[in-house]
CSV table of C-alpha atoms in Angstrom, one decimal:
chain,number,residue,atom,x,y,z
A,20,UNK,CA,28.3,-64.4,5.0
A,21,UNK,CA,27.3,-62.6,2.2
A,22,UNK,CA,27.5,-64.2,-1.1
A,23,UNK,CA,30.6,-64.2,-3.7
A,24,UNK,CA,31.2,-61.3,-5.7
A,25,UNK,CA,28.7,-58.9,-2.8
A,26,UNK,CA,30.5,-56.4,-1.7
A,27,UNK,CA,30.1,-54.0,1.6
A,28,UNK,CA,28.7,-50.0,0.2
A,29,UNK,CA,27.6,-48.8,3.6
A,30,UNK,CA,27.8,-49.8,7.0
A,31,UNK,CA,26.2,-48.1,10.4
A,32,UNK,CA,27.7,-49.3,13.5
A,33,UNK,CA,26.0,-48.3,17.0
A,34,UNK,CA,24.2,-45.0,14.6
A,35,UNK,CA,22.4,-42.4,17.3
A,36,UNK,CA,21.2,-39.6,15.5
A,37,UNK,CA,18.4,-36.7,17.4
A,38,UNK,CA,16.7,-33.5,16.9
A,39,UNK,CA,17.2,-31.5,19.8
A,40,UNK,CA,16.8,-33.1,22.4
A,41,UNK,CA,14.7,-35.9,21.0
A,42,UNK,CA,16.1,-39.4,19.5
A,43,UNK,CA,15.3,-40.3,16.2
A,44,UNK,CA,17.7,-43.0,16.0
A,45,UNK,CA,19.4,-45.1,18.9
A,46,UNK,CA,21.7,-47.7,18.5
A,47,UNK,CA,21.3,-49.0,15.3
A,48,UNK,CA,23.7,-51.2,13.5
A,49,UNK,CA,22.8,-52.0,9.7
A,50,UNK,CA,25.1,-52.8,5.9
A,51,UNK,CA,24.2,-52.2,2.9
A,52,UNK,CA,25.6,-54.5,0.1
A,53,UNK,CA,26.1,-54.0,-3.4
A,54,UNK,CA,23.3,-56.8,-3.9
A,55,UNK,CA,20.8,-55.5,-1.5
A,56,UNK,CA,17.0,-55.0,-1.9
A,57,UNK,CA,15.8,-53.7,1.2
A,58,UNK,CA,12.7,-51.9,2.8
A,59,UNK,CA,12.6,-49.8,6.0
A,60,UNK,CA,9.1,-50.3,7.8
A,61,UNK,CA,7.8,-48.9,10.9
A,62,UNK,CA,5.3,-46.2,11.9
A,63,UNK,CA,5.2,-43.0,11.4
A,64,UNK,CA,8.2,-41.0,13.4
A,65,UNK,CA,10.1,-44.0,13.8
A,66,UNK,CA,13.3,-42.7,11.9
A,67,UNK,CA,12.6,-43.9,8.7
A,68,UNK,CA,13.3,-40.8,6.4
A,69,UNK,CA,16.3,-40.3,9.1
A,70,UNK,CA,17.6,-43.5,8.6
A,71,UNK,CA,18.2,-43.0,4.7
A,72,UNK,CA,19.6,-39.6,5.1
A,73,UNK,CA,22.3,-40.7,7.0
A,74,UNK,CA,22.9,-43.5,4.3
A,75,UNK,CA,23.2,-40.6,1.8
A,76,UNK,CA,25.5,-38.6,3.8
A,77,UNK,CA,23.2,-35.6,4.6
A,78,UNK,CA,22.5,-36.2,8.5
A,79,UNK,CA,25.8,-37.1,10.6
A,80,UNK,CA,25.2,-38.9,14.0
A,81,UNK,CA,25.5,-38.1,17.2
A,82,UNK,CA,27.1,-41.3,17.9
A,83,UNK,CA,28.3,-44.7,16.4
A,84,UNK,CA,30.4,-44.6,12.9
A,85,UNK,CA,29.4,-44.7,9.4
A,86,UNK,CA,31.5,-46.3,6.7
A,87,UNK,CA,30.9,-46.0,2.9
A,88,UNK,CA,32.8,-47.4,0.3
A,89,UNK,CA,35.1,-45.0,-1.3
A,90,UNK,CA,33.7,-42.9,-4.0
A,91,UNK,CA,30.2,-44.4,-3.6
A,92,UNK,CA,27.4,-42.9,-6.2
A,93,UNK,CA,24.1,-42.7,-4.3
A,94,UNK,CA,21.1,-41.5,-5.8
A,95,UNK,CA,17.8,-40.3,-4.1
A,96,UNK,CA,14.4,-40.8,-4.4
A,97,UNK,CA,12.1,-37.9,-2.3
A,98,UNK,CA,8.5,-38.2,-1.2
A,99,UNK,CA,6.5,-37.0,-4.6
A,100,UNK,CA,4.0,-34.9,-2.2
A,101,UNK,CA,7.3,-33.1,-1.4
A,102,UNK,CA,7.5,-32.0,-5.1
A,103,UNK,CA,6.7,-28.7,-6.3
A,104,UNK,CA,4.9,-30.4,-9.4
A,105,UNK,CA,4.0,-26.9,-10.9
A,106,UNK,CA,7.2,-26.1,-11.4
A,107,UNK,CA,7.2,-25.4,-15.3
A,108,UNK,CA,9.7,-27.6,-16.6
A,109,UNK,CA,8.8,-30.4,-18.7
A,110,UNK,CA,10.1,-34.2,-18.0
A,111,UNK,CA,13.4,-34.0,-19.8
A,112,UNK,CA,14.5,-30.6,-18.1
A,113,UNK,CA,13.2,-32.1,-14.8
A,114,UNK,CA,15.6,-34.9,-15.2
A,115,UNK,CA,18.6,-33.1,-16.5
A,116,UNK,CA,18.1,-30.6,-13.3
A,117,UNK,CA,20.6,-33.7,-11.6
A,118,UNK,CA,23.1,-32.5,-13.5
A,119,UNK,CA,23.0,-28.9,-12.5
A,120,UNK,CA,26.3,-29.2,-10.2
A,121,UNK,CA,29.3,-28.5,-11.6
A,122,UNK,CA,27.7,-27.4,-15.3
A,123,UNK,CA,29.7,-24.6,-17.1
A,124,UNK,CA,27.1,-24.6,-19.7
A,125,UNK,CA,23.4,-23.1,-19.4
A,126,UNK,CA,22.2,-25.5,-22.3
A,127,UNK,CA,22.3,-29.6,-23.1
A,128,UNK,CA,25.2,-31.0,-24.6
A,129,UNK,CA,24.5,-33.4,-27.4
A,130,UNK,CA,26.1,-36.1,-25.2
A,131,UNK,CA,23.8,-35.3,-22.0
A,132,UNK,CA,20.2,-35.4,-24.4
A,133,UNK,CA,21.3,-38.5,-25.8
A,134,UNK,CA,21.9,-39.9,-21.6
A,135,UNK,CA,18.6,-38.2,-20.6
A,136,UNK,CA,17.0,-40.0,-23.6
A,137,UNK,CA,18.0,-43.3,-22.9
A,138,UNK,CA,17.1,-43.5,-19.3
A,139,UNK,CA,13.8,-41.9,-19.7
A,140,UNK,CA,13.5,-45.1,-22.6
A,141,UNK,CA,15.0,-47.5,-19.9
A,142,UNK,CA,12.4,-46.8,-17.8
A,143,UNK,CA,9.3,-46.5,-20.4
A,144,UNK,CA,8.7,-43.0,-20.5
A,145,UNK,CA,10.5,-41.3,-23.6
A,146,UNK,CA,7.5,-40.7,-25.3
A,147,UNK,CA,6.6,-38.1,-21.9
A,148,UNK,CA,10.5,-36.0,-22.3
A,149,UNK,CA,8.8,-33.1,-23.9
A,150,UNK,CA,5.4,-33.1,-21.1
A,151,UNK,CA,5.1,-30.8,-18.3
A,152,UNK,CA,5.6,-32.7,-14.9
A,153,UNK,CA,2.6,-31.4,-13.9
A,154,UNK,CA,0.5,-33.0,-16.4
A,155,UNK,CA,1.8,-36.8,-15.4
A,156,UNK,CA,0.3,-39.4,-13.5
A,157,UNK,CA,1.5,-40.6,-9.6
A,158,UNK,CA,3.0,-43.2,-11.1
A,159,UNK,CA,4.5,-41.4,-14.3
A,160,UNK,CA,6.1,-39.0,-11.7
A,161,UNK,CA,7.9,-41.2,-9.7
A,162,UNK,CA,9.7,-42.4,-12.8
A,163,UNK,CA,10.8,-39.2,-13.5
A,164,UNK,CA,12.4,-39.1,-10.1
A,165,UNK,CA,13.8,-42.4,-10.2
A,166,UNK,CA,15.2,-41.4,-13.8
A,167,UNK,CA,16.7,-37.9,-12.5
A,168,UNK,CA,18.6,-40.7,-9.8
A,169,UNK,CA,19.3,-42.9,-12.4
A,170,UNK,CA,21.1,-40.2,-14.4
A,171,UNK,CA,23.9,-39.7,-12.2
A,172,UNK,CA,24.6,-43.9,-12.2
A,173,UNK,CA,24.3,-44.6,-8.7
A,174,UNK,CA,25.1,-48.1,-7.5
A,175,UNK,CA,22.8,-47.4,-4.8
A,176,UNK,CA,19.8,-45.8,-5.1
A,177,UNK,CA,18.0,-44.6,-2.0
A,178,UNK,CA,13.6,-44.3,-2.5
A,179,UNK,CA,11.3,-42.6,0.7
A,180,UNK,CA,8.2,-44.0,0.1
A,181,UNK,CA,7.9,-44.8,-3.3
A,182,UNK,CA,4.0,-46.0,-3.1
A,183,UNK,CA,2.8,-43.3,-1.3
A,184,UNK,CA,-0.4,-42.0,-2.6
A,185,UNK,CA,-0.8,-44.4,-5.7
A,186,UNK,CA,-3.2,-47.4,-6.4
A,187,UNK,CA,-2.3,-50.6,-6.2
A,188,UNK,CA,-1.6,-51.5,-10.0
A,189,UNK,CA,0.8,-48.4,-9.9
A,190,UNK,CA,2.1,-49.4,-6.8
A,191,UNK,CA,3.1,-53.0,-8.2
A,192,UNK,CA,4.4,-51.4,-11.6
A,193,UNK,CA,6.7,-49.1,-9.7
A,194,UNK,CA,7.8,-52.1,-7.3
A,195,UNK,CA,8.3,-54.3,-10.6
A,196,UNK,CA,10.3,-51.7,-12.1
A,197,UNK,CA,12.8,-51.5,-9.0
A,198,UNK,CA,12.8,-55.6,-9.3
A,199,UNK,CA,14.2,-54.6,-12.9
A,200,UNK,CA,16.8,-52.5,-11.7
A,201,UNK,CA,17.7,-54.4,-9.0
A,202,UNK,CA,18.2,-57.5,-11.1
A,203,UNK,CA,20.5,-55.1,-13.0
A,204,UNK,CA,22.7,-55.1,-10.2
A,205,UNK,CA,21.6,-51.7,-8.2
A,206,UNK,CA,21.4,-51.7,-4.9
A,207,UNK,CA,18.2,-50.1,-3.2
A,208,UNK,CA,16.8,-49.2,-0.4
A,209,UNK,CA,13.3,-47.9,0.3
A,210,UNK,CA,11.3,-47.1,3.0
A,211,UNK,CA,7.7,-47.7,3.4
A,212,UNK,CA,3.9,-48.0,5.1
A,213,UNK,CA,3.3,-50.8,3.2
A,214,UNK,CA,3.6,-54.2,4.9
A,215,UNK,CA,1.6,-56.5,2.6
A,216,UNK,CA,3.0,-55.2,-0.6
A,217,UNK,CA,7.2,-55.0,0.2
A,218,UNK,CA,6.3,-58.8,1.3
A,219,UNK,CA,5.3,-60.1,-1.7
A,220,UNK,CA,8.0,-57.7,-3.4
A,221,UNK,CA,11.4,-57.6,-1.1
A,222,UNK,CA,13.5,-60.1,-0.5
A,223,UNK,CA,14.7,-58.0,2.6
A,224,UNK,CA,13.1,-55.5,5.1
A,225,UNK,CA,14.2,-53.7,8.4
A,226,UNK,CA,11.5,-53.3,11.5
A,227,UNK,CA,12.6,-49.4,12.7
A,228,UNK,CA,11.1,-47.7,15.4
A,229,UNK,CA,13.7,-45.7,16.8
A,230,UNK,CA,15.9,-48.6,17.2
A,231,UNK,CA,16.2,-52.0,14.7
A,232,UNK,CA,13.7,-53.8,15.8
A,233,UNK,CA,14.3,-57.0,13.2
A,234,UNK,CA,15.9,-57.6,9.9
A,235,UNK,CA,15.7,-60.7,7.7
A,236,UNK,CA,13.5,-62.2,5.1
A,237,UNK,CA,9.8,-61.0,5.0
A,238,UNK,CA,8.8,-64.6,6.7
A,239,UNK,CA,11.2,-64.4,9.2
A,240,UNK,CA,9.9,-60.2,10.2
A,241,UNK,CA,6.8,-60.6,10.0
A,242,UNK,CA,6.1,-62.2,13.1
A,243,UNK,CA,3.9,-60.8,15.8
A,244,UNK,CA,6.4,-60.0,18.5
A,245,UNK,CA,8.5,-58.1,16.1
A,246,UNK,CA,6.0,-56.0,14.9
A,247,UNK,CA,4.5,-55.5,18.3
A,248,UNK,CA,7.2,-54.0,19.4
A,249,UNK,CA,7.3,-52.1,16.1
A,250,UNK,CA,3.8,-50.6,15.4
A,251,UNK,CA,3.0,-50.9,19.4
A,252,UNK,CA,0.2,-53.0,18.9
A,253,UNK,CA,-0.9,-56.6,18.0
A,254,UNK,CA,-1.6,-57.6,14.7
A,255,UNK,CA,-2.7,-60.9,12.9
A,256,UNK,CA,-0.7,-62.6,10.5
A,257,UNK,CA,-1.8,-65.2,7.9
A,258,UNK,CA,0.0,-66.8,5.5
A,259,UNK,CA,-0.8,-66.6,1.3
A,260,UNK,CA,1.0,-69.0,-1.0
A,261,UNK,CA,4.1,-68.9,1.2
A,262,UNK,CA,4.1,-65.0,2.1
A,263,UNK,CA,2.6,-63.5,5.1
A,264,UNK,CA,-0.4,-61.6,5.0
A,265,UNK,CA,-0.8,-59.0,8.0
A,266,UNK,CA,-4.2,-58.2,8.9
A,267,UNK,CA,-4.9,-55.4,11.3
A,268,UNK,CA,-6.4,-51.5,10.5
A,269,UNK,CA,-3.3,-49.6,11.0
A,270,UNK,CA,-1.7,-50.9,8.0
A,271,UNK,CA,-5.0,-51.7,5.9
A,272,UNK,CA,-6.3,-48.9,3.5
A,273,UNK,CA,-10.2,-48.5,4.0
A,274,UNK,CA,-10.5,-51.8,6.3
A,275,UNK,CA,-9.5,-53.7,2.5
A,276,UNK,CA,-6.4,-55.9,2.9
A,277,UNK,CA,-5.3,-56.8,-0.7
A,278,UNK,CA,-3.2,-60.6,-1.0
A,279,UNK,CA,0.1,-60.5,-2.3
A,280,UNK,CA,0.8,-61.7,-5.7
A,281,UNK,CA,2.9,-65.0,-5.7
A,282,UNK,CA,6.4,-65.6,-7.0
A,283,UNK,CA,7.2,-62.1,-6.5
């Protein structure tokens, strides 16, 4: 039962989806709630980037039903390696770019530069609106992303790999800054490599390799059959101030496991 006041936003019943004649998705049953903090793990090719595609509405399945509460705002997070970062627009044109749909106007209303200036200040970056996106950090450009989603006032917000390709205090500002919004009542959903770090940070994660593999709390995923049957190969699991800590080179970063922080 989901608690009071948590209401349904998506739900995948029996999902296939495939490229050709390949399966990228089979089976898989999953809902989304309005008070949801989730993260997708699983190697690379399991469906992942699949899976939240056909949460946004962008890849229909072969089989099985999707069901989305009416007039549901989603916004989306890409990959920042599949940015063109030279694109010469500065951080406050980046972000008004999600607005671009629908505009009879080539220039910014008034009303729009005040919106664009108070979720770049939301997020800690207002003092970057008039810096070229290519001149920012890994972990200054994903907040320009996350604001460009924010803009459009999603009540869930969809993020493929946010922590890809940043160090670990950046990693662990961006995942504090979703905490943030997530306490502010949005709903996301990310998907990740990063075992060690969405257990000390998500309440929530889903095993994928092709097919659900597990869903739950961290503790309760985080076994070894499950991710066995995940990753295709055994991995140790110890257990830090109540979290566990997985300990195995495929999901290390130069043979260095870093421990969770507590009472995340």
């Amino acid at each position: 039962m989901r608690p009071a006041g948590d209401a349904e936003l998506v739900r995948l019943d029996r999902v296939t989806c495939a490229y050709g004649r390949k399966p990228v998705l089979v089976n898989v049953d999953l809902t989304v709630s309005s008070r949801q903090f989730s993260g997708i793990v699983g190697p690379s090719g399991s469906g992942k980037t699949t899976l939240l595609r056909v949460l946004l509405g962008t890849v229909a399945p072969l089989a099985g039903s999707v069901q989305r509460q009416r007039d549901l705002r989603v916004g989306y997070v890409p990959q920042v390696e599949s940015v063109d970062w030279s694109f010469p627009v500065t951080v406050s044109e980046c972000v008004l770019m999600a607005r671009t749909r629908g505009r009879l106007l080539p220039w910014r209303s008034r009303t729009e530069r005040a919106e664009v200036g108070e979720v770049l200040e939301r997020l800690g970056i207002d003092d970057l609106a008039g810096r070229h996106i290519r001149d920012l950090s890994g972990g200054q450009q994903q907040r320009v992303f996350i604001a460009r989603a924010l803009l459009g006032r999603p009540e869930l917000l969809l993020m493929d790999e946010p922590t890809s390709g940043v160090d670990v205090r950046t990693r662990h500002d961006v995942l504090h800054l979703l905490d943030d919004l997530h306490r502010d009542g949005l709903a996301i959903v990310l998907t990740t490599h990063d075992l060690n770090g969405m257990a000390a940070h998500l309440p929530h994660l889903v095993c994928l390799n092709t097919e659900v593999i597990g869903q739950g709390a961290p503790r309760d995923v985080l076994v070894p059959d499950v991710l066995e049957r995940t990753y295709g190969v055994r991995m140790e699991i110890l257990e830090h101030a109540g979290m566990p800590i997985i300990l195995d080179d495929y999901v290390q970063n130069d043979n260095v496991v870093e421990l969770p922080e507590a009472g995340r």
